[in-house]
Amino acid sequence: MRSPSSRVARLPVLGIFALLAWSCDGPTPPMPASPLVIPPEPPATQSAPAPMPPAPVTAPPTEGPPRLPPDARVAEPETPARPALLRIAPGVFLMGSTAGQREHASDERLHRVELSRPFLLTVTEVTQGSWERLMGNNPSFFRACGPRCPVERVNWYEAVTFANTLSASEGRTACYATEGCTGVVGSGCGRATGRRNWCLGDYRCRAVQAVPGCTGYRLPTEAEWE
């Protein structure tokens, strides 16, 4: 069991999800807020376009760890049951989008958000290999992609159950209390498993409540995910 100096939690997206954890290693100076800069659209011209340069030759994906930006700080290494954890410092950022940005929606108003404490976030989404090792099955449609690809066809209740199972495997307290759960975790699309690339499965819980003061993994908030 780990010391209480690093408390971990986790996060999801429907179908594909990642995890988050609190970092309790003392105060960190907040990052200064920076303005959102939208590059101007290039002016339209009537001249003939320049010839396209040849496409770069890229190496095929490997089974090694994901490439990280040079300033990324890995706080906890990868384990067979989860990806490595990055430390995210507290600070201020602009969340949402403006009307001039692509894919802007009416509920994405640009606003200032402050994260007051550091936390740990998985470097990648939860992988098929991690899910199968912990849960004993693989509901993914894209299984041929391999164990380092994201697990998919997982609903919110299954993501919560995975987080609790991972917490228990590391001797941490669960971050969710569930009641009245039915169905099979990781059931995917049932009989249509091989034919549909999305589904919600049949696993549901009547009630799910967050557990205050938990030391385990949880799903992140929208601001933490952003």
mmCIF file of C-alpha atoms in Angstrom:
data_model
loop_
_atom_site.group_PDB
_atom_site.id
_atom_site.type_symbol
_atom_site.label_atom_id
_atom_site.label_comp_id
_atom_site.label_asym_id
_atom_site.label_seq_id
_atom_site.Cartn_x
_atom_site.Cartn_y
_atom_site.Cartn_z
ATOM 1 C CA MET A 1 0.000 0.000 0.000
ATOM 2 C CA ARG A 2 1.311 3.420 -0.899
ATOM 3 C CA SER A 3 1.898 6.212 1.549
ATOM 4 C CA PRO A 4 -0.757 8.950 1.779
ATOM 5 C CA SER A 5 1.652 11.376 0.113
ATOM 6 C CA SER A 6 0.061 10.607 -3.255
ATOM 7 C CA ARG A 7 -3.646 9.939 -3.501
ATOM 8 C CA VAL A 8 -4.947 8.688 -6.803
ATOM 9 C CA ALA A 9 -8.265 9.049 -8.626
ATOM 10 C CA ARG A 10 -9.556 8.456 -12.186
ATOM 11 C CA LEU A 11 -11.590 9.827 -15.151
ATOM 12 C CA PRO A 12 -13.747 8.578 -18.157
ATOM 13 C CA VAL A 13 -15.278 9.386 -21.505
ATOM 14 C CA LEU A 14 -18.176 7.272 -22.714
ATOM 15 C CA GLY A 15 -16.672 4.341 -24.545
ATOM 16 C CA ILE A 16 -13.039 5.336 -23.949
ATOM 17 C CA PHE A 17 -11.819 6.641 -20.609
ATOM 18 C CA ALA A 18 -8.793 7.684 -18.597
ATOM 19 C CA LEU A 19 -8.109 8.065 -14.859
ATOM 20 C CA LEU A 20 -7.118 10.772 -12.350
ATOM 21 C CA ALA A 21 -5.601 10.974 -8.865
ATOM 22 C CA TRP A 22 -4.953 13.629 -6.217
ATOM 23 C CA SER A 23 -1.358 14.594 -5.521
ATOM 24 C CA CYS A 24 -0.762 15.690 -1.919
ATOM 25 C CA ASP A 25 2.898 16.652 -2.033
ATOM 26 C CA GLY A 26 2.575 20.202 -0.749
ATOM 27 C CA PRO A 27 1.627 23.572 -2.255
ATOM 28 C CA THR A 28 2.672 24.447 -5.772
ATOM 29 C CA PRO A 29 2.793 28.016 -7.139
ATOM 30 C CA PRO A 30 -0.192 28.511 -9.451
ATOM 31 C CA MET A 31 0.479 28.838 -13.141
ATOM 32 C CA PRO A 32 -0.220 32.315 -14.525
ATOM 33 C CA ALA A 33 -3.318 32.636 -16.651
ATOM 34 C CA SER A 34 -2.608 33.060 -20.333
ATOM 35 C CA PRO A 35 -4.944 34.615 -22.891
ATOM 36 C CA LEU A 36 -6.537 32.420 -25.513
ATOM 37 C CA VAL A 37 -4.927 33.199 -28.846
ATOM 38 C CA ILE A 38 -6.767 32.257 -32.033
ATOM 39 C CA PRO A 39 -4.544 32.484 -35.101
ATOM 40 C CA PRO A 40 -6.073 34.581 -37.901
ATOM 41 C CA GLU A 41 -7.421 32.839 -40.966
ATOM 42 C CA PRO A 42 -5.049 33.221 -43.946
ATOM 43 C CA PRO A 43 -6.372 35.649 -46.574
ATOM 44 C CA ALA A 44 -7.866 34.182 -49.725
ATOM 45 C CA THR A 45 -5.647 34.474 -52.785
ATOM 46 C CA GLN A 46 -6.156 33.844 -56.471
ATOM 47 C CA SER A 47 -2.624 32.634 -57.144
ATOM 48 C CA ALA A 48 -1.932 29.011 -57.877
ATOM 49 C CA PRO A 49 -1.046 27.011 -54.781
ATOM 50 C CA ALA A 50 2.526 25.936 -54.256
ATOM 51 C CA PRO A 51 3.228 22.257 -54.888
ATOM 52 C CA MET A 52 2.736 20.039 -51.870
ATOM 53 C CA PRO A 53 5.936 18.721 -50.265
ATOM 54 C CA PRO A 54 6.347 14.953 -50.221
ATOM 55 C CA ALA A 55 4.641 13.248 -47.311
ATOM 56 C CA PRO A 56 7.039 12.392 -44.473
ATOM 57 C CA VAL A 57 7.801 8.756 -43.894
ATOM 58 C CA THR A 58 6.523 7.746 -40.478
ATOM 59 C CA ALA A 59 7.441 4.666 -38.546
ATOM 60 C CA PRO A 60 4.644 2.250 -37.645
ATOM 61 C CA PRO A 61 3.377 2.360 -34.059
ATOM 62 C CA THR A 62 5.414 0.377 -31.576
ATOM 63 C CA GLU A 63 4.635 -1.434 -28.363
ATOM 64 C CA GLY A 64 6.743 1.006 -26.340
ATOM 65 C CA PRO A 65 5.510 3.729 -23.969
ATOM 66 C CA PRO A 66 3.786 6.812 -25.435
ATOM 67 C CA ARG A 67 5.920 9.813 -26.369
ATOM 68 C CA LEU A 68 5.519 12.699 -23.938
ATOM 69 C CA PRO A 69 6.213 16.427 -24.256
ATOM 70 C CA PRO A 70 9.637 17.434 -22.870
ATOM 71 C CA ASP A 71 8.081 19.304 -19.923
ATOM 72 C CA ALA A 72 5.842 16.400 -18.868
ATOM 73 C CA ARG A 73 6.546 15.056 -15.389
ATOM 74 C CA VAL A 74 5.762 11.386 -14.765
ATOM 75 C CA ALA A 75 4.853 11.098 -11.090
ATOM 76 C CA GLU A 76 4.146 7.356 -10.975
ATOM 77 C CA PRO A 77 5.328 4.765 -13.512
ATOM 78 C CA GLU A 78 3.107 2.489 -15.556
ATOM 79 C CA THR A 79 1.863 -0.733 -13.955
ATOM 80 C CA PRO A 80 0.249 -3.788 -15.605
ATOM 81 C CA ALA A 81 -3.163 -2.506 -14.457
ATOM 82 C CA ARG A 82 -2.922 1.173 -15.454
ATOM 83 C CA PRO A 83 -0.931 3.684 -17.549
ATOM 84 C CA ALA A 84 1.691 5.964 -16.004
ATOM 85 C CA LEU A 85 0.448 9.006 -14.077
ATOM 86 C CA LEU A 86 1.365 12.592 -14.942
ATOM 87 C CA ARG A 87 1.378 15.316 -12.308
ATOM 88 C CA ILE A 88 -0.872 18.224 -13.300
ATOM 89 C CA ALA A 89 -0.030 21.428 -11.396
ATOM 90 C CA PRO A 90 -2.747 23.738 -10.060
ATOM 91 C CA GLY A 91 -3.409 26.868 -12.057
ATOM 92 C CA VAL A 92 -5.817 28.865 -14.193
ATOM 93 C CA PHE A 93 -6.903 28.244 -17.771
ATOM 94 C CA LEU A 94 -9.620 29.270 -20.221
ATOM 95 C CA MET A 95 -12.222 26.565 -20.756
ATOM 96 C CA GLY A 96 -14.715 26.465 -23.607
ATOM 97 C CA SER A 97 -14.538 28.043 -27.053
ATOM 98 C CA THR A 98 -15.514 31.175 -28.931
ATOM 99 C CA ALA A 99 -18.120 31.527 -31.660
ATOM 100 C CA GLY A 100 -15.389 31.824 -34.283
ATOM 101 C CA GLN A 101 -13.799 28.484 -33.473
ATOM 102 C CA ARG A 102 -14.516 25.277 -35.326
ATOM 103 C CA GLU A 103 -17.047 22.875 -33.763
ATOM 104 C CA HIS A 104 -18.173 25.578 -31.320
ATOM 105 C CA ALA A 105 -21.435 24.752 -29.499
ATOM 106 C CA SER A 106 -23.776 27.091 -27.633
ATOM 107 C CA ASP A 107 -22.996 25.444 -24.278
ATOM 108 C CA GLU A 108 -19.233 25.971 -24.602
ATOM 109 C CA ARG A 109 -18.984 29.549 -23.374
ATOM 110 C CA LEU A 110 -15.378 30.621 -22.848
ATOM 111 C CA HIS A 111 -14.758 31.090 -19.109
ATOM 112 C CA ARG A 112 -11.919 31.165 -16.589
ATOM 113 C CA VAL A 113 -11.386 28.031 -14.483
ATOM 114 C CA GLU A 114 -9.017 27.620 -11.536
ATOM 115 C CA LEU A 115 -7.757 24.243 -10.336
ATOM 116 C CA SER A 116 -6.677 24.773 -6.737
ATOM 117 C CA ARG A 117 -4.741 21.563 -6.093
ATOM 118 C CA PRO A 118 -2.443 19.289 -8.085
ATOM 119 C CA PHE A 119 -3.606 15.900 -9.300
ATOM 120 C CA LEU A 120 -2.304 12.889 -11.189
ATOM 121 C CA LEU A 121 -3.741 11.912 -14.562
ATOM 122 C CA THR A 122 -3.100 8.847 -16.692
ATOM 123 C CA VAL A 123 -0.804 9.509 -19.640
ATOM 124 C CA THR A 124 -3.214 7.712 -21.979
ATOM 125 C CA GLU A 125 -6.716 6.332 -21.884
ATOM 126 C CA VAL A 126 -7.162 3.037 -20.048
ATOM 127 C CA THR A 127 -5.811 0.386 -22.393
ATOM 128 C CA GLN A 128 -7.336 -2.892 -23.489
ATOM 129 C CA GLY A 129 -4.471 -4.706 -21.787
ATOM 130 C CA SER A 130 -5.088 -2.966 -18.446
ATOM 131 C CA TRP A 131 -8.832 -3.631 -18.617
ATOM 132 C CA GLU A 132 -8.409 -7.311 -19.493
ATOM 133 C CA ARG A 133 -5.804 -7.889 -16.791
ATOM 134 C CA LEU A 134 -8.048 -6.369 -14.114
ATOM 135 C CA MET A 135 -11.561 -7.305 -15.304
ATOM 136 C CA GLY A 136 -10.911 -10.585 -17.125
ATOM 137 C CA ASN A 137 -12.520 -9.661 -20.467
ATOM 138 C CA ASN A 138 -12.179 -7.236 -23.370
ATOM 139 C CA PRO A 139 -15.362 -5.613 -24.739
ATOM 140 C CA SER A 140 -13.502 -3.610 -27.408
ATOM 141 C CA PHE A 141 -14.507 -3.674 -31.071
ATOM 142 C CA PHE A 142 -10.948 -2.861 -32.185
ATOM 143 C CA ARG A 143 -9.265 -5.755 -30.394
ATOM 144 C CA ALA A 144 -6.900 -6.339 -33.294
ATOM 145 C CA CYS A 145 -5.312 -2.959 -32.486
ATOM 146 C CA GLY A 146 -3.576 -4.598 -29.544
ATOM 147 C CA PRO A 147 -3.309 -4.371 -25.744
ATOM 148 C CA ARG A 148 -1.870 -0.826 -25.752
ATOM 149 C CA CYS A 149 -4.866 0.652 -27.602
ATOM 150 C CA PRO A 150 -7.755 2.231 -25.643
ATOM 151 C CA VAL A 151 -10.504 -0.012 -24.345
ATOM 152 C CA GLU A 152 -13.888 0.956 -25.837
ATOM 153 C CA ARG A 153 -17.565 -0.040 -25.694
ATOM 154 C CA VAL A 154 -17.497 0.692 -21.953
ATOM 155 C CA ASN A 155 -20.281 2.696 -20.278
ATOM 156 C CA TRP A 156 -20.047 5.064 -17.302
ATOM 157 C CA TYR A 157 -21.075 2.451 -14.736
ATOM 158 C CA GLU A 158 -18.403 0.077 -16.023
ATOM 159 C CA ALA A 159 -15.781 2.839 -15.861
ATOM 160 C CA VAL A 160 -16.733 3.502 -12.221
ATOM 161 C CA THR A 161 -16.489 -0.214 -11.436
ATOM 162 C CA PHE A 162 -13.071 -0.403 -13.087
ATOM 163 C CA ALA A 163 -11.879 2.540 -10.965
ATOM 164 C CA ASN A 164 -13.077 0.841 -7.765
ATOM 165 C CA THR A 165 -11.498 -2.477 -8.785
ATOM 166 C CA LEU A 166 -8.190 -0.761 -9.514
ATOM 167 C CA SER A 167 -8.341 1.025 -6.147
ATOM 168 C CA ALA A 168 -8.891 -2.290 -4.345
ATOM 169 C CA SER A 169 -6.010 -3.933 -6.223
ATOM 170 C CA GLU A 170 -3.624 -1.282 -4.823
ATOM 171 C CA GLY A 171 -5.016 -1.312 -1.279
ATOM 172 C CA ARG A 172 -6.803 2.022 -1.670
ATOM 173 C CA THR A 173 -10.309 2.946 -0.548
ATOM 174 C CA ALA A 174 -13.012 3.078 -3.237
ATOM 175 C CA CYS A 175 -14.144 6.480 -4.525
ATOM 176 C CA TYR A 176 -17.642 5.259 -5.455
ATOM 177 C CA ALA A 177 -20.392 3.537 -3.478
ATOM 178 C CA THR A 178 -22.678 1.602 -5.825
ATOM 179 C CA GLU A 179 -26.096 0.033 -5.202
ATOM 180 C CA GLY A 180 -28.332 -2.295 -7.166
ATOM 181 C CA CYS A 181 -25.898 -3.081 -9.977
ATOM 182 C CA THR A 182 -27.071 -5.615 -12.566
ATOM 183 C CA GLY A 183 -25.664 -7.058 -15.760
ATOM 184 C CA VAL A 184 -22.141 -8.087 -16.696
ATOM 185 C CA VAL A 185 -19.206 -5.667 -16.613
ATOM 186 C CA GLY A 186 -17.503 -5.648 -19.994
ATOM 187 C CA SER A 187 -20.422 -7.301 -21.800
ATOM 188 C CA GLY A 188 -19.940 -4.956 -24.743
ATOM 189 C CA CYS A 189 -22.678 -5.415 -27.337
ATOM 190 C CA GLY A 190 -23.770 -8.869 -26.219
ATOM 191 C CA ARG A 191 -24.670 -11.043 -29.192
ATOM 192 C CA ALA A 192 -23.704 -8.246 -31.564
ATOM 193 C CA THR A 193 -20.147 -8.118 -30.199
ATOM 194 C CA GLY A 194 -18.525 -8.711 -33.568
ATOM 195 C CA ARG A 195 -20.803 -6.483 -35.631
ATOM 196 C CA ARG A 196 -21.152 -3.132 -33.844
ATOM 197 C CA ASN A 197 -18.351 -0.696 -33.067
ATOM 198 C CA TRP A 198 -20.332 1.068 -30.315
ATOM 199 C CA CYS A 199 -22.826 0.119 -27.645
ATOM 200 C CA LEU A 200 -23.649 0.759 -23.982
ATOM 201 C CA GLY A 201 -23.690 -2.830 -22.724
ATOM 202 C CA ASP A 202 -26.177 -4.127 -20.155
ATOM 203 C CA TYR A 203 -24.389 -3.206 -16.897
ATOM 204 C CA ARG A 204 -26.279 -0.623 -14.823
ATOM 205 C CA CYS A 205 -26.412 0.531 -11.180
ATOM 206 C CA ARG A 206 -29.477 1.935 -9.428
ATOM 207 C CA ALA A 207 -27.362 4.453 -7.505
ATOM 208 C CA VAL A 208 -23.750 5.668 -7.505
ATOM 209 C CA GLN A 209 -22.398 8.063 -4.881
ATOM 210 C CA ALA A 210 -18.969 9.652 -4.531
ATOM 211 C CA VAL A 211 -17.112 8.730 -1.332
ATOM 212 C CA PRO A 212 -15.586 11.795 0.412
ATOM 213 C CA GLY A 213 -11.960 11.414 1.450
ATOM 214 C CA CYS A 214 -11.319 8.316 -0.654
ATOM 215 C CA THR A 215 -7.719 7.411 -1.485
ATOM 216 C CA GLY A 216 -8.493 5.444 -4.650
ATOM 217 C CA TYR A 217 -9.052 6.171 -8.307
ATOM 218 C CA ARG A 218 -11.948 8.185 -9.677
ATOM 219 C CA LEU A 219 -13.193 9.734 -12.897
ATOM 220 C CA PRO A 220 -12.147 13.359 -13.466
ATOM 221 C CA THR A 221 -14.390 16.389 -13.598
ATOM 222 C CA GLU A 222 -14.914 18.208 -16.884
ATOM 223 C CA ALA A 223 -12.432 20.921 -15.860
ATOM 224 C CA GLU A 224 -9.801 18.341 -14.863
ATOM 225 C CA TRP A 225 -10.264 16.553 -18.184
ATOM 226 C CA GLU A 226 -9.908 19.806 -20.141
#
